[in-house]
Tab-separated table of C-alpha atoms and ligand atoms in Angstrom:
chain	number	residue	atom	x	y	z
A	13	ARG	CA	23.629	-54.288	-12.966
A	14	GLU	CA	25.782	-51.269	-12.224
A	15	ILE	CA	25.030	-49.846	-15.648
A	16	ALA	CA	21.294	-50.353	-15.015
A	17	THR	CA	21.534	-48.480	-11.686
A	18	ASP	CA	23.480	-45.679	-13.350
A	19	MET	CA	20.845	-45.483	-16.079
A	20	ARG	CA	18.032	-45.266	-13.538
A	21	THR	CA	19.850	-42.472	-11.655
A	22	LEU	CA	20.445	-40.665	-14.914
A	23	THR	CA	16.784	-41.012	-15.937
A	24	ARG	CA	15.721	-39.637	-12.542
A	25	GLN	CA	18.089	-36.694	-12.947
A	26	VAL	CA	16.828	-35.966	-16.457
A	27	GLU	CA	13.202	-36.164	-15.232
A	28	GLU	CA	13.935	-33.829	-12.362
A	29	PHE	CA	15.718	-31.407	-14.671
A	30	ALA	CA	12.712	-31.437	-17.032
A	31	ARG	CA	10.327	-30.881	-14.104
A	32	ASN	CA	12.353	-27.926	-12.858
A	33	LYS	CA	12.566	-26.461	-16.361
A	34	LYS	CA	8.788	-26.808	-16.705
A	35	ILE	CA	8.237	-24.966	-13.419
A	36	GLU	CA	10.700	-22.308	-14.538
A	37	ILE	CA	8.865	-21.875	-17.860
A	38	GLU	CA	5.473	-21.728	-16.108
A	39	THR	CA	6.819	-19.062	-13.750
A	40	LEU	CA	8.189	-17.095	-16.684
A	41	LYS	CA	4.817	-17.362	-18.465
A	42	VAL	CA	2.979	-16.034	-15.394
A	43	ARG	CA	5.498	-13.218	-15.080
A	44	GLU	CA	5.176	-12.400	-18.768
A	45	ALA	CA	1.358	-12.254	-18.589
A	46	TYR	CA	1.607	-10.102	-15.486
A	47	ARG	CA	4.104	-7.799	-17.193
A	48	LYS	CA	1.872	-7.338	-20.247
A	49	GLU	CA	-1.233	-6.541	-18.236
A	50	PHE	CA	0.641	-4.242	-15.920
A	51	LEU	CA	2.289	-2.343	-18.772
A	52	GLY	CA	-1.162	-1.654	-20.193
A	53	ASN	CA	-2.327	-0.227	-16.864
A	54	ILE	CA	0.836	1.802	-16.433
A	55	SER	CA	0.646	3.639	-19.734
A	56	HIS	CA	-3.029	4.376	-19.094
A	57	GLU	CA	-2.396	5.778	-15.597
A	58	LEU	CA	0.627	7.842	-16.572
A	59	LYS	CA	-0.917	9.451	-19.629
A	60	THR	CA	-3.070	12.006	-17.814
A	61	PRO	CA	-0.374	13.621	-15.643
A	62	LEU	CA	2.109	13.355	-18.498
A	63	PHE	CA	-0.199	15.248	-20.859
A	64	THR	CA	-0.776	17.871	-18.164
A	65	VAL	CA	2.938	18.502	-17.722
A	66	GLN	CA	3.483	18.515	-21.474
A	67	GLY	CA	0.614	20.989	-21.943
A	68	TYR	CA	2.052	23.540	-19.507
A	69	ILE	CA	5.561	23.215	-20.890
A	70	ASP	CA	4.340	23.625	-24.490
A	71	THR	CA	2.357	26.732	-23.538
A	72	LEU	CA	5.396	28.190	-21.782
A	73	ILE	CA	7.624	27.524	-24.787
A	74	GLU	CA	5.059	29.062	-27.106
A	75	GLY	CA	5.360	32.400	-25.291
A	76	ALA	CA	3.645	32.207	-21.903
A	77	HIS	CA	7.065	32.359	-20.229
A	78	LYS	CA	7.302	36.081	-21.009
A	79	ASP	CA	4.735	36.985	-18.364
A	80	LYS	CA	6.302	36.471	-14.927
A	81	ALA	CA	3.058	35.676	-13.073
A	82	ILE	CA	1.851	33.194	-15.702
A	83	ARG	CA	5.310	31.619	-15.884
A	84	LYS	CA	5.283	31.029	-12.137
A	85	LYS	CA	1.766	29.626	-12.175
A	86	TYR	CA	2.381	27.252	-15.081
A	87	LEU	CA	5.695	26.046	-13.721
A	88	ALA	CA	4.056	25.331	-10.349
A	89	ARG	CA	1.327	23.329	-12.107
A	90	ALA	CA	3.866	21.421	-14.180
A	91	GLN	CA	5.780	20.653	-10.987
A	92	LYS	CA	2.591	19.327	-9.395
A	93	GLY	CA	2.153	17.048	-12.403
A	94	VAL	CA	5.720	15.771	-12.050
A	95	ASP	CA	5.104	15.137	-8.317
A	96	ARG	CA	2.040	13.124	-9.241
A	97	LEU	CA	4.002	11.113	-11.794
A	98	THR	CA	6.673	10.373	-9.187
A	99	TYR	CA	4.009	9.299	-6.705
A	100	ILE	CA	2.361	6.939	-9.202
A	101	VAL	CA	5.696	5.472	-10.346
A	102	ASN	CA	6.730	4.834	-6.723
A	103	ASP	CA	3.416	3.095	-6.006
A	104	MET	CA	3.801	1.017	-9.174
A	105	ASP	CA	7.302	0.020	-8.194
A	106	MET	CA	6.050	-1.063	-4.779
A	107	ILE	CA	3.083	-3.059	-6.083
A	108	THR	CA	5.257	-4.853	-8.651
A	109	LYS	CA	7.679	-5.945	-5.944
A	110	LEU	CA	4.826	-7.033	-3.687
A	111	GLU	CA	2.944	-8.936	-6.385
A	112	LEU	CA	6.029	-10.759	-7.604
A	113	GLY	CA	7.040	-11.559	-4.055
A	114	ASP	CA	10.308	-9.654	-4.418
A	115	LEU	CA	9.884	-7.654	-1.258
A	116	ASN	CA	11.590	-9.026	1.812
A	117	LEU	CA	10.124	-8.020	5.130
A	118	ASP	CA	12.439	-6.632	7.764
A	119	LYS	CA	10.587	-7.508	10.963
A	120	THR	CA	11.515	-5.944	14.292
A	121	ASP	CA	9.742	-5.234	17.595
A	122	PHE	CA	8.321	-1.694	17.787
A	123	ASP	CA	5.669	0.324	19.589
A	124	ILE	CA	2.603	0.627	17.351
A	125	ILE	CA	1.329	3.589	19.412
A	126	ASP	CA	4.490	5.526	18.630
A	127	LEU	CA	4.087	4.737	14.954
A	128	VAL	CA	0.450	5.911	14.867
A	129	ARG	CA	1.488	9.195	16.549
A	130	HIS	CA	4.301	9.603	14.024
A	131	VAL	CA	1.934	9.074	11.070
A	132	PHE	CA	-0.579	11.497	12.620
A	133	ASP	CA	2.154	14.174	12.735
A	134	GLN	CA	2.864	13.478	9.073
A	135	PHE	CA	-0.751	14.097	8.047
A	136	GLU	CA	-1.765	16.847	10.462
A	137	MET	CA	-1.477	19.578	7.819
A	138	LYS	CA	-3.316	17.598	5.157
A	139	ALA	CA	-6.160	16.880	7.586
A	140	ALA	CA	-6.274	20.476	8.834
A	141	LYS	CA	-6.688	21.744	5.264
A	142	LYS	CA	-9.977	19.831	5.114
A	143	LYS	CA	-10.800	20.607	8.752
A	144	ILE	CA	-10.669	16.907	9.583
A	145	SER	CA	-9.777	16.003	13.160
A	146	LEU	CA	-7.356	13.145	13.664
A	147	LEU	CA	-8.313	11.292	16.832
A	148	PHE	CA	-6.302	8.739	18.731
A	149	ASP	CA	-7.621	7.293	21.935
A	150	MET	CA	-5.529	8.586	24.790
A	151	VAL	CA	-6.041	5.535	26.967
A	152	TYR	CA	-2.743	4.156	25.697
A	153	THR	CA	-0.262	4.957	28.400
A	154	GLU	CA	1.888	1.856	27.952
A	155	PRO	CA	3.626	0.915	24.708
A	156	ILE	CA	2.024	-1.842	22.617
A	157	MET	CA	4.918	-3.778	21.112
A	158	VAL	CA	4.297	-5.563	17.818
A	159	HIS	CA	6.526	-7.684	15.605
A	160	ALA	CA	6.386	-6.513	11.972
A	161	ASP	CA	8.178	-4.531	9.260
A	162	GLU	CA	7.860	-1.029	10.720
A	163	GLU	CA	8.448	0.861	7.477
A	164	ARG	CA	5.814	-1.167	5.629
A	165	ILE	CA	3.268	-0.848	8.455
A	166	GLN	CA	3.919	2.892	8.425
A	167	GLN	CA	3.001	2.823	4.747
A	168	VAL	CA	-0.196	0.860	5.502
A	169	LEU	CA	-1.223	3.438	8.099
A	170	ALA	CA	-0.273	6.301	5.781
A	171	ASN	CA	-2.320	4.904	2.875
A	172	LEU	CA	-5.375	4.335	5.090
A	173	LEU	CA	-5.062	7.785	6.642
A	174	VAL	CA	-4.635	9.482	3.262
A	175	ASN	CA	-7.809	7.783	2.043
A	176	SER	CA	-9.778	8.696	5.145
A	177	ILE	CA	-8.826	12.333	4.543
A	178	LYS	CA	-9.343	12.185	0.749
A	179	TYR	CA	-12.770	10.585	1.000
A	180	GLY	CA	-13.644	12.190	4.331
A	181	LYS	CA	-15.973	15.145	4.584
A	182	THR	CA	-15.049	18.662	5.647
A	183	ASN	CA	-15.240	18.997	9.463
A	184	GLY	CA	-15.227	15.207	9.712
A	185	THR	CA	-13.082	12.883	11.822
A	186	THR	CA	-10.596	10.100	11.333
A	187	GLU	CA	-10.052	7.918	14.349
A	188	VAL	CA	-7.408	5.288	14.979
A	189	ALA	CA	-7.925	2.715	17.706
A	190	ILE	CA	-5.915	-0.316	18.777
A	191	GLU	CA	-7.422	-3.301	20.523
A	192	ASP	CA	-5.977	-6.476	21.943
A	193	LEU	CA	-7.224	-9.701	20.429
A	194	ILE	CA	-6.780	-13.243	21.637
A	195	ASN	CA	-3.840	-15.265	20.227
A	196	ASN	CA	-1.334	-12.492	20.856
A	197	LYS	CA	-2.706	-10.221	18.170
A	198	VAL	CA	-3.760	-6.607	18.056
A	199	ILE	CA	-6.210	-5.038	15.650
A	200	VAL	CA	-5.639	-1.517	14.342
A	201	ARG	CA	-8.785	0.294	13.191
A	202	VAL	CA	-8.888	3.411	11.013
A	203	THR	CA	-12.415	4.829	11.006
A	204	ASP	CA	-13.802	7.843	9.169
A	205	ASN	CA	-17.232	9.413	8.813
A	206	GLY	CA	-16.709	10.310	5.163
A	207	GLU	CA	-18.486	9.414	1.955
A	208	GLY	CA	-18.438	5.652	2.547
A	209	ILE	CA	-18.459	2.924	-0.108
A	210	ASP	CA	-21.401	1.230	-1.756
A	211	LYS	CA	-21.616	-2.478	-0.846
A	212	THR	CA	-21.384	-3.507	-4.517
A	213	HIS	CA	-17.833	-2.107	-4.735
A	214	ILE	CA	-16.448	-3.761	-1.610
A	215	PRO	CA	-15.321	-7.027	-3.293
A	216	ARG	CA	-13.140	-5.153	-5.794
A	217	LEU	CA	-11.814	-2.501	-3.434
A	218	PHE	CA	-8.360	-4.041	-2.953
A	219	GLU	CA	-7.760	-4.711	-6.654
A	220	ARG	CA	-5.022	-2.640	-8.160
A	221	PHE	CA	-6.240	0.367	-10.189
A	222	PHE	CA	-9.807	-0.094	-8.909
A	223	ARG	CA	-11.586	3.116	-8.000
A	224	VAL	CA	-15.224	3.784	-7.172
A	225	ASP	CA	-15.186	7.150	-8.903
A	226	ARG	CA	-12.289	7.494	-11.312
A	227	THR	CA	-12.596	11.230	-11.897
A	228	GLY	CA	-13.035	12.005	-8.184
A	229	SER	CA	-10.060	9.906	-7.183
A	230	ARG	CA	-7.833	11.400	-9.903
A	231	LYS	CA	-8.757	14.903	-8.780
A	232	GLU	CA	-7.681	13.951	-5.273
A	233	GLY	CA	-4.374	12.645	-6.599
A	234	GLY	CA	-4.772	8.889	-6.129
A	235	SER	CA	-2.996	6.166	-8.060
A	236	GLY	CA	-5.663	3.503	-7.483
A	237	LEU	CA	-2.935	1.388	-5.886
A	238	GLY	CA	-3.130	2.473	-2.245
A	239	LEU	CA	-5.415	-0.288	-0.999
A	240	ALA	CA	-3.792	-2.978	-3.170
A	241	ILE	CA	-0.446	-2.089	-1.551
A	242	VAL	CA	-2.044	-2.182	1.916
A	243	LYS	CA	-3.534	-5.635	1.304
A	244	HIS	CA	-0.271	-7.082	-0.029
A	245	ILE	CA	1.774	-5.751	2.886
A	246	ILE	CA	-0.663	-7.137	5.449
A	247	GLU	CA	-0.889	-10.498	3.698
A	248	ALA	CA	2.897	-10.691	3.370
A	249	HIS	CA	2.855	-10.540	7.184
A	250	ASP	CA	0.315	-13.426	7.239
A	251	GLU	CA	-2.134	-11.020	8.809
A	252	ARG	CA	-5.707	-10.020	7.904
A	253	ILE	CA	-7.286	-6.832	6.558
A	254	TYR	CA	-10.991	-5.994	6.880
A	255	VAL	CA	-13.273	-3.295	5.580
A	256	ASP	CA	-16.655	-2.233	6.829
A	257	SER	CA	-18.327	0.663	5.075
A	258	GLU	CA	-21.691	2.262	4.510
A	259	LEU	CA	-22.442	4.738	1.783
A	260	GLY	CA	-22.941	8.224	3.182
A	261	ILE	CA	-22.004	7.123	6.725
A	262	GLY	CA	-18.289	6.262	6.645
A	263	SER	CA	-15.712	3.506	6.470
A	264	GLU	CA	-13.610	1.417	8.778
A	265	PHE	CA	-10.452	-0.338	7.612
A	266	SER	CA	-8.789	-2.612	10.129
A	267	PHE	CA	-5.819	-4.964	10.147
A	268	THR	CA	-4.219	-7.364	12.583
A	269	LEU	CA	-0.613	-7.485	13.808
A	270	GLU	CA	1.389	-9.913	15.894
A	271	LYS	CA	1.921	-8.710	19.422
A	272	VAL	CA	5.264	-9.298	21.140
A	273	SER	CA	4.448	-11.582	24.030
A	274	SER	CA	5.020	-9.980	27.426
A	275	SER	CA	7.309	-12.834	28.555
A	276	ARG	CA	9.639	-12.060	25.649
A	277	LEU	CA	9.512	-8.368	26.474
A	278	ASP	CA	10.410	-9.000	30.134
A	279	SER	CA	13.414	-11.058	29.204
A	280	GLU	CA	14.647	-8.252	26.972
A	281	ILE	CA	14.546	-5.570	29.662
A	282	PRO	CA	18.150	-5.178	30.872
A	283	GLY	CA	18.584	-6.302	34.436
A	284	SER	CA	15.295	-8.148	34.603
A	285	ILE	CA	15.252	-11.694	35.938
A	286	SER	CA	14.109	-14.089	33.275
B	307	ADP	P1	-7.029	5.761	-4.804
B	307	ADP	O1	-5.674	6.171	-5.226
B	307	ADP	O2	-8.044	5.875	-5.905
B	307	ADP	O3	-7.461	6.391	-3.531
B	307	ADP	P2	-7.034	3.238	-3.330
B	307	ADP	O4	-6.593	1.883	-3.755
B	307	ADP	O5	-6.368	3.825	-2.132
B	307	ADP	O6	-6.885	4.171	-4.606
B	307	ADP	O7	-8.591	3.174	-3.072
B	307	ADP	C1	-9.436	2.590	-4.057
B	307	ADP	C2	-10.822	3.238	-4.019
B	307	ADP	O8	-11.499	2.881	-2.806
B	307	ADP	C3	-10.806	4.758	-4.022
B	307	ADP	O9	-10.719	5.282	-5.336
B	307	ADP	C4	-12.113	5.094	-3.336
B	307	ADP	O10	-13.157	5.051	-4.301
B	307	ADP	C5	-12.324	3.943	-2.361
B	307	ADP	N1	-11.910	4.279	-0.966
B	307	ADP	C6	-10.754	3.959	-0.365
B	307	ADP	N2	-10.715	4.384	0.922
B	307	ADP	C7	-11.904	4.996	1.144
B	307	ADP	C8	-12.496	5.647	2.281
B	307	ADP	N3	-11.867	5.766	3.455
B	307	ADP	N4	-13.747	6.163	2.109
B	307	ADP	C9	-14.398	6.037	0.940
B	307	ADP	N5	-13.906	5.448	-0.162
B	307	ADP	C10	-12.678	4.930	-0.073
């Protein structure tokens, strides 16, 4: 009887091993398919800036370097191309980590108002170049503490702000507003009065490499990954992202965040009675 029990245990172990191996193989297959598709996208996206850089360098080597003004101009353009390549590669690195679930969130409590102000400072110059006003409701006198990965949420805000400026119109506005929701949540809204998005494109907007107007977006320096990164970060937080847009009128992107409950805040203030 002992041998029979041992055999049953062994069979169970072998079955479990086989099951685990199968899962492992399935995971590898998914990863392999993902890798193949992604590699195709990557080479396509990198070709344009790579050819640009190569073109300027070839021209310089062929003799353009002799003229100081032309040399400076071509080198500056080549540098811009390299910057663009770096930007795309960084976005690709981020989306790969997010899509394969390799990105661990580092959640802390922070003031979302502070973060919005910080991101506004970052983009003031970019907005000013297009005469776009960045507006943030001044009613916020108290901090609004949220629990999330601050660096990633900064990236979400940055990507949404960059888009609102890129696809915004000259003399337009980008406005950020924060509202309390029930269930200890806040919603952050980024609204612009720019070119807007046709309804037919909305369902694909958050797909990686999707762009409404490929040439327009390239000219503006996009990677086609901005919104895909935003969606992944928000979903990794178990939060929601929404878009509301009308062609020719403007767009609103909004996302939710978990608010730090006031009771928890009180207990963290030194000297307070909890
Ligand atoms: P890109 O690098 O092309 O900007 P994104 O993923 O950030 O990539 O955005 C995808 C597409 O969605 C853009 O190419 C653009 O067509 C559209 N889009 C994003 N944000 C806005 C906005 N605020 N107004 C109008 N169109 C937008």
